[in-house]
CSV table of C-alpha atoms in Angstrom, one decimal:
chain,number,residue,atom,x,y,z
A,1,UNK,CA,-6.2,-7.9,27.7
A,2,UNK,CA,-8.0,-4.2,27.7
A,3,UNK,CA,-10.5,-3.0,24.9
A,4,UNK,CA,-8.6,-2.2,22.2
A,5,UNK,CA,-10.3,1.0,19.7
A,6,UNK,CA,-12.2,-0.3,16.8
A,7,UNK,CA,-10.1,0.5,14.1
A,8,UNK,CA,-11.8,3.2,11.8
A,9,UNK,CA,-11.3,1.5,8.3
A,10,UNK,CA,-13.7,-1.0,10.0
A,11,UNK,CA,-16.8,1.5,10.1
A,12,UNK,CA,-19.8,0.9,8.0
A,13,UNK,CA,-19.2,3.3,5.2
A,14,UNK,CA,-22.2,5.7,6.3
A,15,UNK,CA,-20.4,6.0,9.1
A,16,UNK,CA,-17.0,6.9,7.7
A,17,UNK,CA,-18.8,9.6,5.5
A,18,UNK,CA,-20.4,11.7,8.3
A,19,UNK,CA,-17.0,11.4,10.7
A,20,UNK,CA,-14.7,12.5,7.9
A,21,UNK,CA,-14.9,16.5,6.3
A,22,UNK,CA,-15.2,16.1,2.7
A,23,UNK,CA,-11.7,17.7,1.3
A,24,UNK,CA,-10.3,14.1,3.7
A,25,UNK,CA,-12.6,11.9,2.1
A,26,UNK,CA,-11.9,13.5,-1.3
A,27,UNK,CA,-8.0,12.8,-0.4
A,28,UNK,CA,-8.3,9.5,0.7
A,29,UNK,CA,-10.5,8.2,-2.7
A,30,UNK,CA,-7.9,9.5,-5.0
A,31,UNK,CA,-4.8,8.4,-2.8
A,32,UNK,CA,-6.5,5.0,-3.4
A,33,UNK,CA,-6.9,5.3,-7.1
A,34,UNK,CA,-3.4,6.2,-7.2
A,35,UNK,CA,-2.3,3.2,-4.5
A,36,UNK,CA,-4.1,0.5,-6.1
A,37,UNK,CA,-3.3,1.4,-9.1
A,38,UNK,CA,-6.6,2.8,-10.7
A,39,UNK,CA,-4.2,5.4,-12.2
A,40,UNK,CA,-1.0,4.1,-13.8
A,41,UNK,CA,2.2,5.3,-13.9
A,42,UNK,CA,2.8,8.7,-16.6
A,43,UNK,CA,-1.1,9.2,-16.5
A,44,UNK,CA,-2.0,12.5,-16.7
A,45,UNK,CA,-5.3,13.9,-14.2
A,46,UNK,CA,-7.0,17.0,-14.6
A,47,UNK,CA,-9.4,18.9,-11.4
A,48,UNK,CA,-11.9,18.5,-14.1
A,49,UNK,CA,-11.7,14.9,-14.7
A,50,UNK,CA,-10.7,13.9,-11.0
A,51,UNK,CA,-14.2,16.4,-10.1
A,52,UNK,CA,-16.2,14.3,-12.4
A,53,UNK,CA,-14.4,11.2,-11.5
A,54,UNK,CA,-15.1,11.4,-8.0
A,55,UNK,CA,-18.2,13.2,-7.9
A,56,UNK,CA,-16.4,16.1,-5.7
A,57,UNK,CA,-16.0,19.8,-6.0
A,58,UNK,CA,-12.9,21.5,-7.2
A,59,UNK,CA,-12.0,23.2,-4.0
A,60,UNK,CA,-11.4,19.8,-2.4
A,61,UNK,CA,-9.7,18.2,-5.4
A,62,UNK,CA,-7.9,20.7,-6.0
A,63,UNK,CA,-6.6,20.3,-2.1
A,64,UNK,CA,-6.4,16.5,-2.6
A,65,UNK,CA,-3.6,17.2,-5.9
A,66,UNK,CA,-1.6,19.5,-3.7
A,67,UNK,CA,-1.4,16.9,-0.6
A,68,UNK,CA,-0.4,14.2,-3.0
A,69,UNK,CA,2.1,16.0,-4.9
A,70,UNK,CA,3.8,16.6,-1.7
A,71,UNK,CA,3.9,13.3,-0.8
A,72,UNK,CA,5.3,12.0,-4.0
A,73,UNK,CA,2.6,10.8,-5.3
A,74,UNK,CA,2.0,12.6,-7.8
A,75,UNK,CA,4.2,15.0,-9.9
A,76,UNK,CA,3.8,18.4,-11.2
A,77,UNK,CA,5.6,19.2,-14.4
A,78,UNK,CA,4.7,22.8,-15.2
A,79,UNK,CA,2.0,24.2,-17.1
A,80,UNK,CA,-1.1,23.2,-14.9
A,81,UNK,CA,0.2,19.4,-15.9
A,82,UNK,CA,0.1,16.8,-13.5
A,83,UNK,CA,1.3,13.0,-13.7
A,84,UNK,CA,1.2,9.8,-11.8
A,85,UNK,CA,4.8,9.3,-11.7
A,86,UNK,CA,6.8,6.3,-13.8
A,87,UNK,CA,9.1,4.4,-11.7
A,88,UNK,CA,12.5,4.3,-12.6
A,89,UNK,CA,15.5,1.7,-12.2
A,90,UNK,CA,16.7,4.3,-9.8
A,91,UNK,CA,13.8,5.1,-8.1
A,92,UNK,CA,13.2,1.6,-7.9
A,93,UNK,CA,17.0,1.2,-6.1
A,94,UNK,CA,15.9,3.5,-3.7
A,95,UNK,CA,12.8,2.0,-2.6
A,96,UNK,CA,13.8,-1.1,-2.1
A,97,UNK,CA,16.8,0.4,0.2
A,98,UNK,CA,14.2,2.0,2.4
A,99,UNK,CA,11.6,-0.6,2.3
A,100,UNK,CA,14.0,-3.5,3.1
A,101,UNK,CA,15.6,-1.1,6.0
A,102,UNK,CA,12.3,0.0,7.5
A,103,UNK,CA,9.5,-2.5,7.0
A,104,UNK,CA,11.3,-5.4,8.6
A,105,UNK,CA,11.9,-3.5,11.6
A,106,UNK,CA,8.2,-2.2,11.7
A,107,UNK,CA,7.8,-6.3,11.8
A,108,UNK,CA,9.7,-7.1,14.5
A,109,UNK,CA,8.3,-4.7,16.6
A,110,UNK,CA,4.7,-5.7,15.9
A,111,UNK,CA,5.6,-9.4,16.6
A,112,UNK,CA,6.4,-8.5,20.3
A,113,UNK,CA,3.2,-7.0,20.3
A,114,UNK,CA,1.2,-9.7,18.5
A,115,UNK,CA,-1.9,-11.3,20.0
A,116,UNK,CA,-4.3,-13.9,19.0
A,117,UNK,CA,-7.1,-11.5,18.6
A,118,UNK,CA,-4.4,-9.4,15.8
A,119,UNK,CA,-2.9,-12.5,14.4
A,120,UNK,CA,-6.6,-14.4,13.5
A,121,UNK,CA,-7.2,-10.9,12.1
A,122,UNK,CA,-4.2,-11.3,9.7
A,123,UNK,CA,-4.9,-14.5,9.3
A,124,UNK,CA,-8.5,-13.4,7.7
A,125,UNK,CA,-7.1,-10.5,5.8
A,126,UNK,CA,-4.4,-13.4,4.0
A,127,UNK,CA,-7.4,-15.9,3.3
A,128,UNK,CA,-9.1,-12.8,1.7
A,129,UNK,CA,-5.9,-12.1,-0.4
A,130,UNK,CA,-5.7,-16.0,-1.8
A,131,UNK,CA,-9.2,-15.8,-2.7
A,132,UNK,CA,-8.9,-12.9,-4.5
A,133,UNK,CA,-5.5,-14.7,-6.3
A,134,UNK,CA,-7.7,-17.6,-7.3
A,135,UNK,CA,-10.7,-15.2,-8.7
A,136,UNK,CA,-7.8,-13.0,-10.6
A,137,UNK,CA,-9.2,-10.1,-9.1
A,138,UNK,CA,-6.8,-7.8,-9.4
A,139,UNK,CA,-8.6,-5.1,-7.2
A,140,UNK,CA,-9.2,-7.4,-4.1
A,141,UNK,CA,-5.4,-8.6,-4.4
A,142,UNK,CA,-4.0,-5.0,-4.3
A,143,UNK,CA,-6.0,-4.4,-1.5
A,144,UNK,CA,-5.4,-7.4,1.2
A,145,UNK,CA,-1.8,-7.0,0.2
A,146,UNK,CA,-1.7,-3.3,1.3
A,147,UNK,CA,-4.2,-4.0,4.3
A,148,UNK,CA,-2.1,-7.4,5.3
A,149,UNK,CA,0.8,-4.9,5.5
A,150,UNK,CA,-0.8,-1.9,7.1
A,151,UNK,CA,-2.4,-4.2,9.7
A,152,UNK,CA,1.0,-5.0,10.7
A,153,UNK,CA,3.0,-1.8,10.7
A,154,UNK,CA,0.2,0.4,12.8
A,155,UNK,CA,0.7,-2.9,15.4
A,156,UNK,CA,4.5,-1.7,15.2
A,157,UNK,CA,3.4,1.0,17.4
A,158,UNK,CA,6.4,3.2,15.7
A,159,UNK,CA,4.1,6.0,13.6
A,160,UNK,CA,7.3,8.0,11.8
A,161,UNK,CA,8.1,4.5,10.1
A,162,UNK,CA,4.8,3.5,9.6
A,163,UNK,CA,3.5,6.9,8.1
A,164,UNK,CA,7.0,6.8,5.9
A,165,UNK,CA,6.4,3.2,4.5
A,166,UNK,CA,3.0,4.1,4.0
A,167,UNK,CA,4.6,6.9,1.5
A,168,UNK,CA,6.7,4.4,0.1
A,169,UNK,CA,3.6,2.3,-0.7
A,170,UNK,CA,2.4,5.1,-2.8
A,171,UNK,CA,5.5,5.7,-4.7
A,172,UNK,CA,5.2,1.7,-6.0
A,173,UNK,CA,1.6,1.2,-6.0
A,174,UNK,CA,0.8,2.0,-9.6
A,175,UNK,CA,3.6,0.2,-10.9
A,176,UNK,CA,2.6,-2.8,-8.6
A,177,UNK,CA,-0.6,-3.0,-10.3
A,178,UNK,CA,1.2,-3.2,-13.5
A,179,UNK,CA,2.6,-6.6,-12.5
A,180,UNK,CA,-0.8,-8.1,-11.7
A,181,UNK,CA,-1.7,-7.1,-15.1
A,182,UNK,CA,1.6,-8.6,-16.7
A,183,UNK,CA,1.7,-11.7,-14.8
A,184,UNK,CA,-1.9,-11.9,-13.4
A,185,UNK,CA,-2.5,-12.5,-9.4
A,186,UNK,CA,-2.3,-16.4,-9.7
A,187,UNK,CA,1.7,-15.8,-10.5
A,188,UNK,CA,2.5,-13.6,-7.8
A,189,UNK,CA,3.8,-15.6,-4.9
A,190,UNK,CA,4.4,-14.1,-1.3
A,191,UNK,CA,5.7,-14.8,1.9
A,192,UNK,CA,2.7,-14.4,4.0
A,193,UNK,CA,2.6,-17.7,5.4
A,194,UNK,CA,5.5,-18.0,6.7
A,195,UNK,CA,5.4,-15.0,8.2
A,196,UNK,CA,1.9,-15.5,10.1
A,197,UNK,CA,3.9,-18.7,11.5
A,198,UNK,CA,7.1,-16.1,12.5
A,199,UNK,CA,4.0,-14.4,14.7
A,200,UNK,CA,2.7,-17.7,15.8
A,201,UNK,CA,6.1,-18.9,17.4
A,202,UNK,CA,6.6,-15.3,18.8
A,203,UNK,CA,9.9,-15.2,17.0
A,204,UNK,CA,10.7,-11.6,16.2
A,205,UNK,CA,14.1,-11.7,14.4
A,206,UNK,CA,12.4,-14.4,12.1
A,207,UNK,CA,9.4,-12.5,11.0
A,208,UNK,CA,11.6,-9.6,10.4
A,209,UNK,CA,13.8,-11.7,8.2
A,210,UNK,CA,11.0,-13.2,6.6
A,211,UNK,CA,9.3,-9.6,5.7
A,212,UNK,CA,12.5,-8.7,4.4
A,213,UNK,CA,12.2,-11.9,1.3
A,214,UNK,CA,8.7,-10.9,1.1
A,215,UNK,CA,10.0,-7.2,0.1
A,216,UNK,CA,12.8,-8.1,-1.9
A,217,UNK,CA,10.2,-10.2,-4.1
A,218,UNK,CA,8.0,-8.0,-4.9
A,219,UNK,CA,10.8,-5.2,-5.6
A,220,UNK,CA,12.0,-8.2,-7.7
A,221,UNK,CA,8.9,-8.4,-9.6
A,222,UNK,CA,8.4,-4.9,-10.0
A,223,UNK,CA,11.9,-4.8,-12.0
A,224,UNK,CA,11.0,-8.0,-14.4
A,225,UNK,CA,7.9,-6.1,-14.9
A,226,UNK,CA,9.7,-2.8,-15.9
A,227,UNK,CA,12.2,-4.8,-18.1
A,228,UNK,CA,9.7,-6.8,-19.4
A,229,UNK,CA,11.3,-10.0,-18.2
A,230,UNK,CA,9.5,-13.2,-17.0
A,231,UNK,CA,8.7,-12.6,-13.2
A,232,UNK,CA,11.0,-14.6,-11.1
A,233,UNK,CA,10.8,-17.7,-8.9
């Protein structure tokens, strides 16, 4: 095998800081509050609060809103008024289309390019995720889950899907977080292990089939959450 690039969400924070120009940083720490949920869905934000929120000048957040409104991640509803948006049965319809199209191919593709070296590193990343289950720590769950994901779409190699799920992400993330907080992390099964043992065997068409259930469930669970429903089995 060659080197392969240290992958830069790996760098010591210090590091991370000098390499990346503040209005970036400033953009990445609020697409995170608004991923992991630190933001929930028909929350209103202000540059004055996100400024004092994130110890950053307006310029920047100001930059940071407009990015994130284009993405879809946050909505602007007239009047200098700006929301994290509430999902919808609808919207909800349509995410799940796209995600269950996209992220199982995105799987398959990073199966034929799994290695031990990537699969002990997911394997890591999912023994962080259970221990954050067991602790009810809401944060760390959020977290693994999206970098458990993530590790495995950039392996994909495919950066149109990749950077379109990763859109999607944000569109479901708040409401996501609103599960955990409904059903707590100890309720929320997953599909991860049988996955990692799709990637073990080296059989592509069954880890994509397997990501697809593991998308469907947590649409599944979104929807209880939204109708107030027990989550399901």
């Amino acid at each position: 095998m060659g080197s392969e690039k240290t992958d830069p969400r790996l760098l010591p924070a210090a590091d991370a800081a000098v390499k990346t120009p503040i209005h970036q940083h400033v953009y990445e720490r609020l697409r995170k509050m608004i991923l992991f949920g630190d933001l929930a869905p028909g929350q209103g934000v202000t540059i004055q609060g996100l400024t004092a929120a994130l110890d950053a000048g307006m310029t920047p957040v100001r930059e940071a809103i407009r990015r994130l409104i284009s993405e879809g991640a946050l909505t602007h509803l007239g009047n200098r008024r700006v929301t994290v948006p509430e999902l919808t049965h609808a919207g909800l319809e349509e995410l799940g289309f796209m995600r269950e199209t996209l992220e199982p191919e995105l799987t398959k593709r990073a199966a034929n390019r799994m290695t031990d070296g990537r699969l002990n590193a997911l394997h890591d990343c999912d023994n962080a995720l259970n221990l954050a289950i067991d602790r009810g720590d809401v944060g760390g769950y959020l977290m693994q889950n999206y970098s458990f994901h993530r590790m495995i779409y950039d392996l994909a190699e495919a950066p149109i899907m990749a950077a379109t799920v990763d859109r999607l992400w944000l569109r479901f993330g708040p409401s996501l977080r609103g599960v955990c907080g409904r059903y707590g992390t100890s309720n929320l099964p997953d599909k991860h292990a049988e996955l990692l043992a799709a990637f073990a065997a080296g059989d592509a068409a069954l880890a994509g089939e397997v990501m697809a259930g593991d998308v469907a469930q947590g649409m599944t669970q979104i929807r209880a959450a939204l109708d107030g429903l027990p989550i399901p089995r």
